Coordinates of C-alpha atoms in Angstrom, one line a residue:
M1 CA 22.8 29.6 -3.5
S2 CA 23.4 26.0 -4.0
S3 CA 22.0 23.7 -6.7
W4 CA 18.9 21.5 -6.3
G5 CA 19.7 19.1 -9.1
V6 CA 18.8 18.9 -12.6
A7 CA 15.2 19.7 -14.0
Q8 CA 13.6 17.2 -16.1
Y9 CA 11.4 18.3 -19.1
G10 CA 9.1 16.7 -21.6
Y11 CA 7.5 13.5 -21.2
M12 CA 10.1 11.8 -19.1
A13 CA 9.3 14.2 -16.2
A14 CA 5.8 13.1 -16.2
M15 CA 6.6 9.4 -16.2
P16 CA 6.1 7.5 -12.8
K17 CA 9.2 6.6 -10.9
G18 CA 10.0 3.3 -9.3
S19 CA 9.8 2.9 -5.7
S20 CA 13.1 1.7 -4.1
I21 CA 11.4 1.2 -0.6
R22 CA 8.9 -1.6 -1.4
S23 CA 9.2 -4.4 -3.9
A24 CA 5.9 -5.7 -5.8
K25 CA 6.1 -9.0 -3.8
E26 CA 6.2 -6.9 -0.6
L27 CA 3.2 -4.9 -1.8
E28 CA 1.2 -8.3 -2.5
R29 CA 2.0 -9.4 1.0
M30 CA 0.7 -6.3 2.4
D31 CA -2.6 -6.7 0.4
Y32 CA -2.8 -10.1 1.8
R33 CA -2.4 -9.0 5.3
D34 CA -5.1 -6.2 4.7
R35 CA -7.5 -8.8 3.4
I36 CA -6.8 -11.0 6.7
Q37 CA -7.3 -7.9 9.0
Y38 CA -10.5 -7.1 7.2
A39 CA -11.8 -10.7 7.6
R40 CA -10.9 -10.5 11.4
Y41 CA -13.0 -7.1 11.4
L42 CA -16.0 -8.6 10.0
K43 CA -15.7 -11.6 12.2
I44 CA -15.5 -9.4 15.5
Q45 CA -18.4 -7.2 14.0
F46 CA -20.6 -10.1 13.5
L47 CA -20.0 -11.4 17.0
F48 CA -20.9 -8.2 18.6
M49 CA -24.0 -7.7 16.4
R50 CA -25.7 -10.9 17.8

């Protein structure tokens, strides 16, 4: 049977791990894009409600 790695115990096991996939700046830009898309959605919804 092969080894799966080292188990962590104590408070270090419960600490959140940093994500190497996306940086904080990239997450902020995603939030900005989401706000723009939501504004477009509201605009389209308003146009169809007339």
